[in-house]
CSV table of C-alpha atoms in Angstrom, one decimal:
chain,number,residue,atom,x,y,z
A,172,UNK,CA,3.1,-96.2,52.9
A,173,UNK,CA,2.8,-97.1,49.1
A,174,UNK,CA,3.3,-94.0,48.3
A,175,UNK,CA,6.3,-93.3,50.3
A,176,UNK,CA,7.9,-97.0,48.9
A,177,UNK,CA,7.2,-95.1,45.3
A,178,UNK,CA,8.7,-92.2,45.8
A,179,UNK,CA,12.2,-93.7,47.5
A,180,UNK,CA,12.2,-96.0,44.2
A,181,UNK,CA,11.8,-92.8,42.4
A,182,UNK,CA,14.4,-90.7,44.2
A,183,UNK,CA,16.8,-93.7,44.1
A,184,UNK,CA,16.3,-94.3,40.5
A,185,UNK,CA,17.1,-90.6,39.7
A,186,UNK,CA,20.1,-90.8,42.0
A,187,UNK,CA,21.3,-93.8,40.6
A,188,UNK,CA,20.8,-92.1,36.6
A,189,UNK,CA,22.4,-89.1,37.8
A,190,UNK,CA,25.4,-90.7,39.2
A,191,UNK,CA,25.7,-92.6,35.8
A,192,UNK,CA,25.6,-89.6,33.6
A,193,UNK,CA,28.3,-87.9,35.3
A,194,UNK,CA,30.7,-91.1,35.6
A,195,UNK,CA,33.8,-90.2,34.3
A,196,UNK,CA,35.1,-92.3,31.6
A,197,UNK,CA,38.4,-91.7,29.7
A,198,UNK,CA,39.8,-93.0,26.8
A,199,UNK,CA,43.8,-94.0,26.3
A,200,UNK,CA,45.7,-95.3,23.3
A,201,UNK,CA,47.9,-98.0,23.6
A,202,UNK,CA,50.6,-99.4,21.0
A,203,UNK,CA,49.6,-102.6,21.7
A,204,UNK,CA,52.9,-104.4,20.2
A,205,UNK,CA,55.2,-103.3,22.1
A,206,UNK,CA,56.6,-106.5,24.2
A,207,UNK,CA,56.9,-106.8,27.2
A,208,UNK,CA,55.3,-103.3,27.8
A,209,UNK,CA,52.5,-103.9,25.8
A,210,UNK,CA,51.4,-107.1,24.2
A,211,UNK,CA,47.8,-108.4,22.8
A,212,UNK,CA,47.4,-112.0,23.9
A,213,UNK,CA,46.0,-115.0,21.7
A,214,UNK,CA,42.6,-114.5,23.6
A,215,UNK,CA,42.9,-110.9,21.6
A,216,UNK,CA,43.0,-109.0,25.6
A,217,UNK,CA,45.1,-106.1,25.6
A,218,UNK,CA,48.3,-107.0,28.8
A,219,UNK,CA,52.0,-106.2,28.8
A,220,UNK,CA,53.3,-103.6,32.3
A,221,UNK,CA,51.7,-100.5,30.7
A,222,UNK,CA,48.2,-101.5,30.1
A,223,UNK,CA,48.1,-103.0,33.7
A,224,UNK,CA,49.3,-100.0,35.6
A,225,UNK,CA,47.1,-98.0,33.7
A,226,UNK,CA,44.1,-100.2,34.9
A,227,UNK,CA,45.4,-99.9,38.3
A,228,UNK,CA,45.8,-96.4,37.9
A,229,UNK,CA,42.3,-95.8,36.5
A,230,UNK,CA,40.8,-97.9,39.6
A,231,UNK,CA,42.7,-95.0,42.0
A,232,UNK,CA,41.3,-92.4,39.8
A,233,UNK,CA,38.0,-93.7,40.5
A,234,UNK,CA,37.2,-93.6,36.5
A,235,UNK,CA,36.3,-95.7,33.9
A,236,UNK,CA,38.7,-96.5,31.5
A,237,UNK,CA,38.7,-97.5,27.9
A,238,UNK,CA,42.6,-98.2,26.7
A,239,UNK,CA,42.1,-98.3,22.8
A,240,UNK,CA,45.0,-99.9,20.4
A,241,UNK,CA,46.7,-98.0,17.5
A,242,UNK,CA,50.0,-97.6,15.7
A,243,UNK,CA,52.5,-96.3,17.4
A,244,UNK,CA,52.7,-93.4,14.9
A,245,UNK,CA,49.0,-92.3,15.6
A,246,UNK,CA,48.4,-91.9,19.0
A,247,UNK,CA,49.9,-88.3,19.2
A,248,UNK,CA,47.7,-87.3,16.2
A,249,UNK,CA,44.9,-89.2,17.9
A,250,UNK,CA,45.7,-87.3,21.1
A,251,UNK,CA,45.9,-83.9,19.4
A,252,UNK,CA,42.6,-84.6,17.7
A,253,UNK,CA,40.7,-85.2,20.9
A,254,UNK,CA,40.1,-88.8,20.4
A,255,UNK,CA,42.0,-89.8,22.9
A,256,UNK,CA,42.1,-88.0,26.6
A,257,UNK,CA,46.0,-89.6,26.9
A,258,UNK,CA,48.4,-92.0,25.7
A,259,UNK,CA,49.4,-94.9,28.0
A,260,UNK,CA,52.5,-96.3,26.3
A,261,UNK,CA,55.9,-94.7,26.9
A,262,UNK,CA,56.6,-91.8,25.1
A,263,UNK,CA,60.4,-90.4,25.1
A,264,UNK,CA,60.3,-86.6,25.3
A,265,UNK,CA,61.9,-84.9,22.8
A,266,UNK,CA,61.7,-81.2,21.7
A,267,UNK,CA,59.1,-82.0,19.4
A,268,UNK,CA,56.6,-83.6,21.1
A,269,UNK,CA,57.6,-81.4,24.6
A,270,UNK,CA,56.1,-78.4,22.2
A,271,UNK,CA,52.8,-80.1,21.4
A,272,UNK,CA,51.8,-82.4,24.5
A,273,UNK,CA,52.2,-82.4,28.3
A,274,UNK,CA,54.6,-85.3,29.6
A,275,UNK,CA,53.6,-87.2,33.3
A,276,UNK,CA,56.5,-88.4,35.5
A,277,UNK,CA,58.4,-91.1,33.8
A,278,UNK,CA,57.3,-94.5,34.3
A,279,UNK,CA,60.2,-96.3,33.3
A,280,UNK,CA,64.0,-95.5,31.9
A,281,UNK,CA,64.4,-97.5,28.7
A,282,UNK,CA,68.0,-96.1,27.4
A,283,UNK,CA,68.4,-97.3,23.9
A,284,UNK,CA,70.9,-99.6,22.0
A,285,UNK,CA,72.1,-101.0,18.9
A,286,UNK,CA,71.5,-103.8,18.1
A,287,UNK,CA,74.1,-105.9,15.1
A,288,UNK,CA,74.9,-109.3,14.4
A,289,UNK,CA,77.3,-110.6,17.0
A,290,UNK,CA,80.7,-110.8,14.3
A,291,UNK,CA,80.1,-107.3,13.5
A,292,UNK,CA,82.8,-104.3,14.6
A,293,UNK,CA,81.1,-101.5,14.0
A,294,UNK,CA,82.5,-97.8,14.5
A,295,UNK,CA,79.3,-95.7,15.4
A,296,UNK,CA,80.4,-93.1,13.2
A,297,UNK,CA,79.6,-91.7,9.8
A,298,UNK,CA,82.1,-93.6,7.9
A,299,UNK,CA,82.1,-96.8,10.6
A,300,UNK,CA,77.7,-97.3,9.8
A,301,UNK,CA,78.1,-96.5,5.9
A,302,UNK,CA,75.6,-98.1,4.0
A,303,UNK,CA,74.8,-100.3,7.2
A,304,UNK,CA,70.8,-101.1,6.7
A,305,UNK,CA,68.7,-100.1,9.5
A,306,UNK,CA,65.2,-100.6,10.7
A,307,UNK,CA,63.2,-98.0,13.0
A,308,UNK,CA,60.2,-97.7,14.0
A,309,UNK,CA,58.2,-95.1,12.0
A,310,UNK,CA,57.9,-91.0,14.1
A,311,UNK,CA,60.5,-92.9,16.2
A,312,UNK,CA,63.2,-90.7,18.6
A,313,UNK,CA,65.5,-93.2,17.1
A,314,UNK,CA,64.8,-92.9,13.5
A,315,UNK,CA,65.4,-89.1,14.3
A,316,UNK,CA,68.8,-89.6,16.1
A,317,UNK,CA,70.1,-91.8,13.7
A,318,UNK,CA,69.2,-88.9,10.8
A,319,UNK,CA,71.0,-86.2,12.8
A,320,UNK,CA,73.9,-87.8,13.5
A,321,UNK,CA,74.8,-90.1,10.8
A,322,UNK,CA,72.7,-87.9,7.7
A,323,UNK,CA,71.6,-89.8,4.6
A,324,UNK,CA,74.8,-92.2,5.0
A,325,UNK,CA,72.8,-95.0,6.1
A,326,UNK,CA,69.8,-96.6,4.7
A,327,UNK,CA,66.7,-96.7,6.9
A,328,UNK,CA,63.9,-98.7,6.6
A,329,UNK,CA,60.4,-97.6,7.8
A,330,UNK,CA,58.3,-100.2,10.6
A,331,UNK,CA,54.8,-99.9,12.3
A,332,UNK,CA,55.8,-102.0,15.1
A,333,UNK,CA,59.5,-103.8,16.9
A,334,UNK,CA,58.0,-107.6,15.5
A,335,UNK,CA,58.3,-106.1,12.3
A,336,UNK,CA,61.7,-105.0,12.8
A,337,UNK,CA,63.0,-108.3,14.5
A,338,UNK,CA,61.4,-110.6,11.7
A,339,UNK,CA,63.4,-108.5,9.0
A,340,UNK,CA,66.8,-108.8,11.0
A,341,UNK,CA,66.1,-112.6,11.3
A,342,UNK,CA,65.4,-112.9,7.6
A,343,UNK,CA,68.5,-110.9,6.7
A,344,UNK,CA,66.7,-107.4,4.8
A,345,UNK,CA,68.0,-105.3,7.5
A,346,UNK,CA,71.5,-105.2,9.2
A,347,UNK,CA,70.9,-103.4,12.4
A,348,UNK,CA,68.5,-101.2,14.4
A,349,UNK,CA,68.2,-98.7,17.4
A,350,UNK,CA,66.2,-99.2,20.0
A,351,UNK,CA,65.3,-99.4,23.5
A,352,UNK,CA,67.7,-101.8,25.2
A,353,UNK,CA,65.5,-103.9,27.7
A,354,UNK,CA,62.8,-104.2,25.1
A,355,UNK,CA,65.5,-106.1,22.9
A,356,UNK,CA,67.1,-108.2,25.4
A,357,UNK,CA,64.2,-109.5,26.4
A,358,UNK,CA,62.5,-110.3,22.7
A,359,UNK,CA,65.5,-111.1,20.9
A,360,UNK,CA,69.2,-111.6,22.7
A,361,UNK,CA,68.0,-113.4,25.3
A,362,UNK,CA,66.1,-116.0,23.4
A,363,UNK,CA,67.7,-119.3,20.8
A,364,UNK,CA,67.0,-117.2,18.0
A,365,UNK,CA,69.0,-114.1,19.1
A,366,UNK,CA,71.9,-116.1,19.3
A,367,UNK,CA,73.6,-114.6,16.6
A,368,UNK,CA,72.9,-111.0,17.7
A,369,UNK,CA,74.4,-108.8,20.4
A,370,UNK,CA,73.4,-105.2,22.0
A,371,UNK,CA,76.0,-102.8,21.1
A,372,UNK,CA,77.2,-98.8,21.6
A,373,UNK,CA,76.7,-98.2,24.9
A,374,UNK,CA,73.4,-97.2,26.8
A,375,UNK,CA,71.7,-93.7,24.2
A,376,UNK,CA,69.4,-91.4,25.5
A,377,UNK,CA,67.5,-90.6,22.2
A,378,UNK,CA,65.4,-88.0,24.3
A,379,UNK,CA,65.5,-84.4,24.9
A,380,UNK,CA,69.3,-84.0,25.6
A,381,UNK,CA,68.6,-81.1,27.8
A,382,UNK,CA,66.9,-83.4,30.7
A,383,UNK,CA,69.6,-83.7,33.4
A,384,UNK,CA,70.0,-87.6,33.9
A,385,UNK,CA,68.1,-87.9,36.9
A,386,UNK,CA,65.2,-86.9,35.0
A,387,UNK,CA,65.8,-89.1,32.1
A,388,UNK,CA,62.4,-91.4,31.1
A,389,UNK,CA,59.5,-92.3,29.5
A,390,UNK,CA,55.9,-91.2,30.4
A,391,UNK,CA,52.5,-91.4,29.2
A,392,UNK,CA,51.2,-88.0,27.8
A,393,UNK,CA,48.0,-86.0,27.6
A,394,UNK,CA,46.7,-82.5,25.7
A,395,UNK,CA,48.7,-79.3,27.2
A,396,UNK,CA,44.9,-78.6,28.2
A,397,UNK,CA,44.9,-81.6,30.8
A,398,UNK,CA,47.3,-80.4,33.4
A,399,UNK,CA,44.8,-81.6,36.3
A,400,UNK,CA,44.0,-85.1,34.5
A,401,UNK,CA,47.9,-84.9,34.3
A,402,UNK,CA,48.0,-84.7,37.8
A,403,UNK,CA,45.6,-86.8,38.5
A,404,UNK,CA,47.0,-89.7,36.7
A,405,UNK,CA,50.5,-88.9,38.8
A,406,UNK,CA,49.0,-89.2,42.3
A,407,UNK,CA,47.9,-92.3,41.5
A,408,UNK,CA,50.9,-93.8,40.1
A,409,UNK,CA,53.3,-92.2,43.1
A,410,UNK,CA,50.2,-94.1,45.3
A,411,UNK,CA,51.1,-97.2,43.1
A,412,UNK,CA,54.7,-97.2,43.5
A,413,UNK,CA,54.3,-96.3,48.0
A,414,UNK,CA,52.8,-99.4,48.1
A,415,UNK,CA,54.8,-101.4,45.6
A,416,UNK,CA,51.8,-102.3,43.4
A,417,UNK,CA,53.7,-101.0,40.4
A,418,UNK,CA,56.3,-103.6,41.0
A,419,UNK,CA,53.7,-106.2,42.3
A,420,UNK,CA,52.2,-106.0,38.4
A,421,UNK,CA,55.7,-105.0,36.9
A,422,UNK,CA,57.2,-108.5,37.9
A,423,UNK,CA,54.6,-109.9,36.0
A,424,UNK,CA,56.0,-109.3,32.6
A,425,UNK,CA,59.7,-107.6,33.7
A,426,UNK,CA,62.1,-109.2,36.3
A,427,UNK,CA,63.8,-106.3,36.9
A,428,UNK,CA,63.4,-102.5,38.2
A,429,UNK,CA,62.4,-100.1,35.6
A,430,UNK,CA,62.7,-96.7,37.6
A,431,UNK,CA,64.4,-95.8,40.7
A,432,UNK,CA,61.2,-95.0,42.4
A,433,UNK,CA,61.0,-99.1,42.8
A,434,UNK,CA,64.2,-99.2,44.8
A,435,UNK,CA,62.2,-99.6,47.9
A,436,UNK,CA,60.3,-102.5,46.8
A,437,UNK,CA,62.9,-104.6,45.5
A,438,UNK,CA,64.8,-107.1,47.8
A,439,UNK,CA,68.4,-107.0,48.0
């Protein structure tokens, strides 16, 4: 019998080693500063919609999950370089990146802004921005938008993160800056301080202009070479939003929809 009781513990103990060497365990990049989607609280944990969903979504995946923070303008590069598997914040697909990384289903539509001091008129023209100072976010969509249609005519300055830009259109150094529209409601125009500001231009679509409008969005991204860890990731985020978890955690940090696919799990 003892020797039976030994070799169960045995074969256990190598079933249980085996099953921990071949645990899957990815690792995703995260901006980290991008309120409400992505925010590091004062206890230092990593929150906000994006890094919740991708929890979620790793729990479905039956994987373990590191979600690592970086600048926003290394986690491609990161990616490329295999030290990431994928990037979990919202990516707007443009020509660019379409040609060097593989794009999930869109997780939220985030059309862009401008956003100007409240008194200002602007013409969103050439002549109407003219030496208007802007801030953008550095390997931004909207940095390159704002370069292809308005040139050299405008000054830009270069940001790591959308605090940065809001602290230097509080102080006065910059006059004005693109960006996505929900994202700057929420931290700035809604709030006492954003008093003096308002969102202006119209709704942008800073992404590939070739996407019909229905397909319009954000997504997370992973190597061309991770089509099935691609897929993977979308089954369990169409799972999420079935059965309304991606709205249950959503509501948490944004009150309202961020992709048609919620429709069904908002009340009237």
């Amino acid at each position: 019998m003892k020797s039976i009781a030994i070799r169960f513990v045995m074969l256990a103990t190598l079933v249980f080693s085996e099953t921990a060497v071949s645990a899957e365990k990815l690792i995703f990049g995260n901006e980290g500063s991008y309120p409400p989607f992505s925010i590091v609280d004062t206890a230092g944990k990593l929150t906000g919609v994006e890094p919740e969903l991708a929890r979620e979504m790793c729990k479905r995946m039956n994987v373990e999950c590191d979600i690592v923070v970086m600048d926003f303008k290394a986690l491609i590069p990161a990616l490329l370089a295999k030290k990431l598997d994928g990037v979990t914040t919202q990516i707007k697909p443009s020509p660019e990146r379409k040609a060097k990384v593989l794009f999930g289903m869109p997780i939220v539509y985030n059309p862009d802004a401008y956003v100007v001091r409240a008194n200002t008129h602007y013409a969103f023209t050439k002549t109407g921005l003219h030496n208007v100072r802007f801030g953008v976010m550095r390997g931004s969509v909207q940095s390159r938008y704002l370069t292809e249609h308005f040139g050299d005519g405008i000054p830009m300055s270069y940001y790591d993160n959308l605090e940065q830009i809001r602290l230097d259109l509080l102080a006065g150094r910059i006059d004005a800056t693109l960006g996505p529209k929900l994202n700057w409601n929420m931290e700035l125009i809604s709030k006492p301080e954003g008093k003096e500001w308002k969102l202006d231009g119209g709704e942008i679509w800073t992404g590939d202009a070739s996407l019909p409008e229905s397909e319009r969005g954000s997504s997370w991204i992973v190597r061309k070479d991770s089509a099935a860890l691609s897929q993977r990731m979308n089954a369990a985020l169409t799972s999420m939003l079935a059965d309304c978890t991606f709205t249950h955690i959503r509501q948490r940090f944004v009150p309202i929809a961020i992709i048609p696919a919620e429709n069904h799990c908002v009340k009237p």
